[in-house]
Amino acid sequence: MYRYSSRLRWDLPQNSISRAIAAKKTRGERLIDLTVSNPTEVLNNYPHEEIRRALCQVADFAYQPDALGHLAAREAVGAYYRARGISVDAGQIVLTASTSEAYSLLFKLFCDPGDEILIPVPSYPLFEFLAGAESVRAVPYRLVYDGVWCIDFDDLESRISEQTRAVVIVSPNNPTGSFLKLRERERLLELMGDRKIPCISDEVFADYCLDRTENAGTSLIGSTGNLSFSFGGLSKSAGMPQMKAAWIIISGPEDECRSAVSRLELLTDSFLSVGTPVQRTMRELLQIGDEVQQVLQQRIRTNLDYAKNTLHDTAGSVLRTEGGWSAIIRVPQVCSEEVWVTRLLNEQNVLVQPGYFFDMRSEAYVVTSLITIPEIFEQGLERIKVLLTQC
Ligand SMILES: Cc1ncc(COP(=O)(O)O)c(C=O)c1O
């Protein structure tokens, strides 16, 4: 018997939902899938040809690695932020192959085995795996919903320990769609700055804002009070997850930033994971991505309006969202989320995600992707309504 590390639970059991999906697939049944969040699968006019042309324009495929990423590619990322009124110097930018890689680099940068990272709940379900893969403990802190999602600062503060090495903020958060509010930003920077705990701010959905005025300026880019790392990437900003390019923007006191960048450079130099073609076409891909983004923004609004209108006057409701790609639907607690999702699947042929998948702390919620093809989204919502009227 070979010995594997114990940093992860390798034998994740199949739950009743994944078993029901597998059975339907075996029977060749087509699902109304409201969970697809891959832009290459949901856009009819996906710019395959434009991407091909951008790649064809690259004349020089020489391998000239730069551990932080090619300067021209980092400058293109800087220009992307400048167009949004945010000043970012190429020297503050580190390119990575994905946001997941960005997390793993920062966990390596700050943590020894057994150290702790504070993560929001509910949120992106990958944190526990990403932390576990670095032998780091993901310690949850609560977001609370009271018509709007906010950080529970008492809970956050109570989770800080001697082992805390960073706090993760996701803004807008997946799936709650909540942005870090301006007053939360100040409080967070002060709380963490005093304790020298760096902030990791996942801002991959920042372009998808449904409520711009209230949350303007909530990026941690440019914050000076505390060492902060903001994430972005082609995956969401350009709708191009297949290109495998993301970035980290480092902000904070100048000498601390320099020290963090030089350490990150040592780490990225061991991997050099971002491909040359994507770096050479970063500027063009971001330009093409601007249009993808606009199409997605429009779709998100259309689907969100459809969901709200359809569920109006039913026992379900859509929670308020400020941005991102997801909508959370509250369904009556007459049965558990697992039962809701299984009944939707078996009786209505509709696939949604249960709230517990995102660590929602109470029941019962289901989560849908707002970038779903509208006709499919509409069919799915009508069927959710049918089930809601039966309960
Ligand atoms: C909050 C959040 N961060 C990051 C990602 C993934 O980004 P990437 O494709 O760059 O790894 C996701 C994917 O859905 C996400 O929800």
Coordinates of C-alpha atoms and ligand atoms in Angstrom, one line a residue:
M1 CA 0.0 0.0 0.0
Y2 CA 1.5 3.4 -1.0
R3 CA 1.2 6.2 1.6
Y4 CA -0.6 9.4 0.5
S5 CA -0.5 12.6 2.4
S6 CA -3.3 13.3 4.9
R7 CA -3.6 17.0 4.0
L8 CA -6.9 16.3 2.1
R9 CA -9.8 13.9 2.5
W10 CA -9.4 12.0 -0.8
D11 CA -12.5 9.8 -0.5
L12 CA -15.2 12.4 -0.8
P13 CA -18.5 10.3 -0.7
Q14 CA -21.1 10.9 -3.5
N15 CA -24.2 12.5 -2.1
S16 CA -27.8 11.8 -3.2
I17 CA -27.7 14.7 -5.6
S18 CA -24.6 13.6 -7.5
R19 CA -26.0 10.1 -7.6
A20 CA -29.3 11.3 -9.0
I21 CA -27.4 13.4 -11.7
A22 CA -25.3 10.4 -12.6
A23 CA -28.4 8.2 -13.0
K24 CA -30.1 10.8 -15.2
K25 CA -26.9 11.0 -17.4
T26 CA -26.8 7.2 -17.7
R27 CA -30.4 7.2 -18.9
G28 CA -29.4 9.9 -21.5
E29 CA -31.9 12.5 -20.0
R30 CA -31.2 16.2 -20.8
L31 CA -31.2 18.3 -17.7
I32 CA -32.3 21.9 -17.4
D33 CA -29.0 22.9 -15.9
L34 CA -29.1 26.2 -13.9
T35 CA -25.5 25.7 -12.5
V36 CA -23.4 26.3 -15.6
S37 CA -20.9 29.1 -14.9
N38 CA -18.6 28.5 -17.9
P39 CA -19.0 31.4 -20.4
T40 CA -17.6 29.3 -23.2
E41 CA -20.7 27.0 -22.8
V42 CA -23.4 29.6 -22.5
L43 CA -22.7 32.2 -25.2
N44 CA -23.8 31.6 -28.7
N45 CA -21.6 34.2 -30.2
Y46 CA -18.5 33.4 -28.2
P47 CA -15.5 35.2 -29.8
H48 CA -13.6 32.1 -30.9
E49 CA -12.6 33.7 -34.2
E50 CA -11.4 36.9 -32.5
I51 CA -9.3 34.9 -30.0
R52 CA -7.9 32.9 -32.9
R53 CA -6.9 36.0 -34.7
A54 CA -5.2 37.5 -31.6
L55 CA -3.2 34.4 -31.1
C56 CA -2.3 34.3 -34.9
Q57 CA -0.8 37.8 -34.6
V58 CA 1.9 36.6 -32.2
A59 CA 5.0 36.4 -34.3
D60 CA 7.5 35.5 -31.7
F61 CA 7.0 32.4 -29.4
A62 CA 10.5 32.5 -27.9
Y63 CA 10.6 31.4 -24.2
Q64 CA 11.7 34.4 -22.2
P65 CA 10.3 33.7 -18.8
D66 CA 9.7 36.5 -16.3
A67 CA 8.7 35.1 -12.9
L68 CA 6.3 38.0 -12.3
G69 CA 4.8 37.8 -15.8
H70 CA 5.8 39.5 -19.0
L71 CA 6.1 43.2 -18.5
A72 CA 3.8 44.0 -21.5
A73 CA 1.1 41.6 -20.1
R74 CA 1.3 43.3 -16.7
E75 CA 1.1 46.7 -18.4
A76 CA -2.0 45.5 -20.2
V77 CA -3.5 44.5 -16.8
G78 CA -2.5 48.0 -15.5
A79 CA -4.4 49.6 -18.5
Y80 CA -7.4 47.5 -17.7
Y81 CA -7.6 49.0 -14.2
R82 CA -6.8 52.5 -15.4
A83 CA -9.8 52.3 -17.7
R84 CA -11.8 51.7 -14.5
G85 CA -10.3 54.6 -12.7
I86 CA -7.9 52.6 -10.6
S87 CA -4.2 53.3 -10.7
V88 CA -2.0 50.2 -10.8
D89 CA 1.7 50.1 -11.6
A90 CA 3.1 47.0 -13.4
G91 CA 5.5 46.6 -10.5
Q92 CA 2.5 45.8 -8.2
I93 CA 1.3 43.0 -10.5
V94 CA 2.1 39.3 -10.4
L95 CA 0.6 37.0 -13.1
T96 CA -0.7 33.5 -12.2
A97 CA -2.4 30.8 -14.2
S98 CA -5.6 31.0 -12.2
T99 CA -7.1 32.5 -9.0
S100 CA -6.7 29.1 -7.4
E101 CA -3.0 29.3 -8.0
A102 CA -2.9 32.9 -6.6
Y103 CA -4.5 31.5 -3.4
S104 CA -2.0 28.7 -3.2
L105 CA 0.9 31.1 -3.7
L106 CA -0.3 33.4 -0.9
F107 CA -0.9 30.5 1.4
K108 CA 2.7 29.4 0.7
L109 CA 3.9 33.0 1.2
F110 CA 2.3 33.4 4.6
C111 CA 1.6 30.0 6.2
D112 CA 3.4 27.2 7.8
P113 CA 1.6 23.9 8.2
G114 CA -1.2 24.2 10.8
D115 CA -1.5 28.0 10.4
E116 CA -4.9 29.5 9.8
I117 CA -6.6 31.6 7.1
L118 CA -9.9 33.3 7.8
I119 CA -12.5 32.7 5.1
P120 CA -16.0 34.1 4.7
V121 CA -19.1 31.8 4.9
P122 CA -21.1 31.5 2.8
S123 CA -18.7 31.7 0.0
Y124 CA -16.8 29.9 -2.8
P125 CA -16.6 26.2 -1.8
L126 CA -13.0 25.7 -2.9
F127 CA -11.3 27.4 0.0
E128 CA -11.1 24.4 2.2
F129 CA -9.4 22.3 -0.5
L130 CA -7.0 25.1 -1.5
A131 CA -6.1 25.6 2.2
G132 CA -5.9 21.9 2.9
A133 CA -3.6 21.3 -0.1
E134 CA -1.1 23.7 1.6
S135 CA -1.7 22.1 5.0
V136 CA -3.4 25.2 6.2
R137 CA -6.6 25.4 8.2
A138 CA -9.5 27.4 6.7
V139 CA -11.3 29.1 9.7
P140 CA -14.8 30.4 8.7
Y141 CA -16.1 33.9 9.7
R142 CA -19.8 34.8 9.2
L143 CA -21.5 36.9 6.6
V144 CA -25.0 37.8 7.8
Y145 CA -28.1 38.7 5.7
D146 CA -30.6 41.2 6.9
G147 CA -31.9 42.4 3.5
V148 CA -28.3 43.0 2.6
W149 CA -25.2 40.8 3.3
C150 CA -22.6 42.2 5.8
I151 CA -19.5 40.9 7.6
D152 CA -20.2 39.9 11.2
F153 CA -17.2 41.8 12.6
D154 CA -17.7 40.4 16.1
D155 CA -17.5 36.9 14.7
L156 CA -14.5 37.8 12.5
E157 CA -12.6 39.3 15.4
S158 CA -13.4 36.3 17.6
R159 CA -11.8 34.0 15.0
I160 CA -8.4 35.7 15.0
S161 CA -5.8 33.6 16.8
E162 CA -2.1 33.4 17.2
Q163 CA -2.1 31.2 14.1
T164 CA -4.0 33.6 11.8
R165 CA -1.9 34.5 8.8
A166 CA -4.4 36.2 6.4
V167 CA -8.1 37.0 6.0
V168 CA -9.9 36.3 2.7
I169 CA -12.6 38.7 1.4
V170 CA -14.6 37.9 -1.7
S171 CA -16.0 41.1 -3.3
P172 CA -18.5 40.6 -4.8
N173 CA -18.9 37.3 -3.0
N174 CA -20.0 34.1 -4.7
P175 CA -22.8 33.2 -4.2
T176 CA -24.2 36.1 -2.0
G177 CA -23.3 38.8 -4.6
S178 CA -22.3 41.2 -1.8
F179 CA -19.6 43.8 -2.2
L180 CA -17.3 44.8 0.7
K181 CA -19.0 48.0 1.8
L182 CA -17.0 51.2 2.2
R183 CA -17.4 51.3 6.0
E184 CA -16.5 47.6 6.1
R185 CA -13.4 48.3 4.1
E186 CA -12.2 50.9 6.7
R187 CA -13.0 48.7 9.6
L188 CA -11.3 45.6 8.1
L189 CA -8.1 47.5 7.2
E190 CA -7.9 48.9 10.7
L191 CA -8.6 45.6 12.4
M192 CA -6.1 43.6 10.3
G193 CA -3.6 46.4 9.9
D194 CA -3.2 46.7 13.7
R195 CA -2.5 43.0 13.9
K196 CA -0.3 42.8 10.8
I197 CA -2.7 40.3 9.2
P198 CA -2.7 40.7 5.4
C199 CA -6.0 40.9 3.4
I200 CA -6.6 38.7 0.4
S201 CA -9.3 40.3 -1.6
D202 CA -10.8 38.1 -4.4
E203 CA -12.3 40.7 -6.8
V204 CA -12.7 38.4 -9.8
F205 CA -16.3 39.4 -10.2
A206 CA -15.7 43.1 -9.6
D207 CA -16.8 44.0 -13.2
Y208 CA -20.2 42.5 -12.6
C209 CA -21.8 45.2 -10.4
L210 CA -25.6 45.5 -10.2
D211 CA -25.5 48.3 -7.6
R212 CA -22.6 50.6 -8.4
T213 CA -23.3 53.7 -6.3
E214 CA -23.4 52.2 -2.9
N215 CA -20.3 50.1 -3.3
A216 CA -18.1 52.3 -5.5
G217 CA -14.4 52.1 -4.4
T218 CA -14.6 48.9 -2.4
S219 CA -11.6 47.3 -4.0
L220 CA -8.6 46.9 -1.7
I221 CA -6.3 48.1 -4.6
G222 CA -4.5 51.2 -3.5
S223 CA -5.1 50.7 0.2
T224 CA -2.1 51.9 2.2
G225 CA -2.9 50.9 5.8
N226 CA -2.4 47.2 5.4
L227 CA -0.7 44.7 3.1
S228 CA -3.4 43.6 0.7
F229 CA -3.6 41.3 -2.3
S230 CA -6.4 41.8 -4.8
F231 CA -7.2 39.1 -7.4
G232 CA -8.6 39.4 -10.9
G233 CA -8.4 37.4 -14.0
L234 CA -9.4 36.7 -17.6
S235 CA -11.7 33.9 -16.3
K236 CA -14.4 36.4 -15.2
S237 CA -13.3 39.8 -16.5
A238 CA -13.0 38.5 -20.1
G239 CA -15.2 35.4 -19.8
M240 CA -12.1 33.3 -20.8
P241 CA -11.4 30.6 -18.1
Q242 CA -9.7 28.5 -20.8
M243 CA -6.9 31.0 -21.3
K244 CA -5.6 30.3 -17.7
A245 CA -4.4 33.8 -16.8
A246 CA -5.1 35.7 -13.6
W247 CA -3.3 38.3 -11.5
I248 CA -2.5 39.5 -8.0
I249 CA -2.3 43.2 -7.3
I250 CA -0.2 44.1 -4.2
S251 CA -1.1 47.2 -2.2
G252 CA 0.0 48.6 1.2
P253 CA 3.0 50.3 2.8
E254 CA 5.8 50.6 0.1
D255 CA 8.5 48.6 1.9
E256 CA 6.1 45.8 2.8
C257 CA 4.9 45.6 -0.8
R258 CA 8.5 45.4 -2.1
S259 CA 9.3 42.6 0.4
A260 CA 6.1 40.6 -0.5
V261 CA 6.7 41.0 -4.3
S262 CA 10.3 39.8 -4.0
R263 CA 9.2 36.7 -2.0
L264 CA 6.4 36.0 -4.5
E265 CA 8.9 36.3 -7.3
L266 CA 11.0 33.5 -5.7
L267 CA 7.8 31.3 -5.5
T268 CA 6.6 32.0 -9.1
D269 CA 10.1 31.4 -10.4
S270 CA 9.8 27.8 -9.3
F271 CA 6.6 27.3 -11.4
L272 CA 6.6 29.8 -14.3
S273 CA 3.1 28.6 -14.9
V274 CA 1.6 31.3 -17.2
G275 CA 1.9 30.3 -20.9
T276 CA 3.7 32.6 -23.3
P277 CA 0.8 32.8 -25.9
V278 CA -1.7 34.2 -23.3
Q279 CA 0.9 36.7 -22.0
R280 CA 1.7 37.9 -25.5
T281 CA -2.0 38.5 -26.3
M282 CA -3.1 39.8 -22.9
R283 CA -3.9 43.3 -24.2
E284 CA -6.0 42.0 -27.1
L285 CA -7.8 39.3 -25.0
L286 CA -8.8 42.0 -22.5
Q287 CA -10.2 44.1 -25.3
I288 CA -12.1 41.2 -26.8
G289 CA -13.2 40.3 -23.2
D290 CA -14.8 43.7 -22.8
E291 CA -17.5 42.7 -25.2
V292 CA -18.0 39.3 -23.6
Q293 CA -18.3 41.1 -20.3
Q294 CA -21.0 43.4 -21.6
V295 CA -23.0 40.5 -23.0
L296 CA -22.7 38.6 -19.7
Q297 CA -23.7 41.8 -17.7
Q298 CA -26.8 42.2 -19.8
R299 CA -27.7 38.5 -19.4
I300 CA -27.3 38.6 -15.7
R301 CA -29.7 41.5 -15.4
T302 CA -32.2 39.8 -17.7
N303 CA -32.1 36.5 -15.8
L304 CA -32.2 38.2 -12.4
D305 CA -35.3 40.2 -13.4
Y306 CA -36.9 37.1 -14.7
A307 CA -36.2 35.2 -11.5
K308 CA -37.6 38.0 -9.3
N309 CA -40.8 38.5 -11.5
T310 CA -41.4 34.7 -11.7
L311 CA -41.1 34.0 -8.0
H312 CA -43.1 37.1 -7.0
D313 CA -46.2 35.9 -5.2
T314 CA -44.8 32.4 -4.6
A315 CA -43.4 30.9 -1.4
G316 CA -39.9 31.5 -2.7
S317 CA -37.9 34.7 -3.1
V318 CA -34.6 35.9 -4.6
L319 CA -32.2 37.3 -2.0
R320 CA -30.9 40.8 -2.8
T321 CA -27.7 40.7 -4.8
E322 CA -25.2 43.5 -5.6
G323 CA -23.1 41.8 -8.2
G324 CA -21.5 38.5 -9.4
W325 CA -22.9 35.6 -11.4
S326 CA -25.2 33.9 -8.9
A327 CA -28.7 34.3 -7.5
I328 CA -29.7 32.7 -4.2
I329 CA -33.4 31.7 -4.0
R330 CA -34.9 31.2 -0.6
V331 CA -37.4 28.3 -0.5
P332 CA -39.7 27.3 2.3
Q333 CA -38.2 25.2 5.1
V334 CA -41.0 22.6 4.8
C335 CA -38.2 20.3 3.6
S336 CA -34.5 20.4 3.6
E337 CA -32.3 21.8 0.8
E338 CA -31.2 18.3 -0.1
V339 CA -34.9 17.3 -0.6
W340 CA -35.6 20.5 -2.6
V341 CA -32.7 20.0 -4.9
T342 CA -33.5 16.2 -5.3
R343 CA -37.2 16.9 -6.0
L344 CA -36.3 19.6 -8.5
L345 CA -34.1 17.1 -10.2
N346 CA -36.4 14.1 -10.1
E347 CA -39.8 15.8 -10.6
Q348 CA -38.9 18.8 -12.7
N349 CA -35.6 17.8 -14.3
V350 CA -34.0 21.0 -13.1
L351 CA -30.5 21.1 -11.6
V352 CA -29.6 23.8 -9.0
Q353 CA -27.0 23.9 -6.2
P354 CA -28.1 23.5 -2.6
G355 CA -27.1 26.4 -0.3
Y356 CA -25.0 24.1 1.9
F357 CA -22.7 23.6 -1.0
F358 CA -21.6 27.2 -0.3
D359 CA -21.8 26.7 3.4
M360 CA -25.0 28.7 3.9
R361 CA -25.5 28.4 7.6
S362 CA -29.3 28.0 7.6
E363 CA -31.8 26.3 5.3
A364 CA -33.4 26.4 2.8
Y365 CA -31.7 28.0 -0.2
V366 CA -30.9 27.0 -3.8
V367 CA -28.4 28.7 -6.0
T368 CA -28.6 29.4 -9.7
S369 CA -26.1 30.7 -12.2
L370 CA -27.2 34.0 -13.7
I371 CA -25.2 33.5 -16.9
T372 CA -27.4 30.5 -17.9
I373 CA -28.8 30.7 -21.5
P374 CA -32.0 32.8 -20.9
E375 CA -34.4 30.3 -22.5
I376 CA -33.0 27.5 -20.3
F377 CA -33.1 29.9 -17.3
E378 CA -36.7 30.7 -18.0
Q379 CA -37.7 27.1 -18.3
G380 CA -35.9 26.3 -15.1
L381 CA -37.5 29.1 -13.1
E382 CA -41.0 28.2 -14.4
R383 CA -40.4 24.7 -13.1
I384 CA -39.1 25.9 -9.7
K385 CA -42.3 27.9 -9.5
V386 CA -44.4 24.8 -10.2
L387 CA -42.7 23.0 -7.3
L388 CA -43.1 26.1 -5.0
T389 CA -46.8 26.2 -5.7
Q390 CA -47.1 22.5 -4.8
C391 CA -45.5 22.9 -1.4
Ligands
LIG1 C1 -14.9 33.7 -5.8 C2 -14.2 33.0 -6.9 N1 -12.9 33.2 -7.1 C3 -12.2 32.6 -8.1 C4 -12.9 31.7 -9.0 C5 -12.1 31.0 -10.1 O1 -11.3 31.8 -10.8 P1 -10.1 31.2 -11.7 O2 -10.9 30.6 -12.9 O3 -9.3 32.3 -12.1 O4 -9.4 30.1 -10.9 C6 -14.2 31.5 -8.8 C7 -14.9 30.6 -9.7 O5 -16.1 30.5 -9.8 C8 -14.9 32.1 -7.8 O6 -16.2 31.9 -7.6

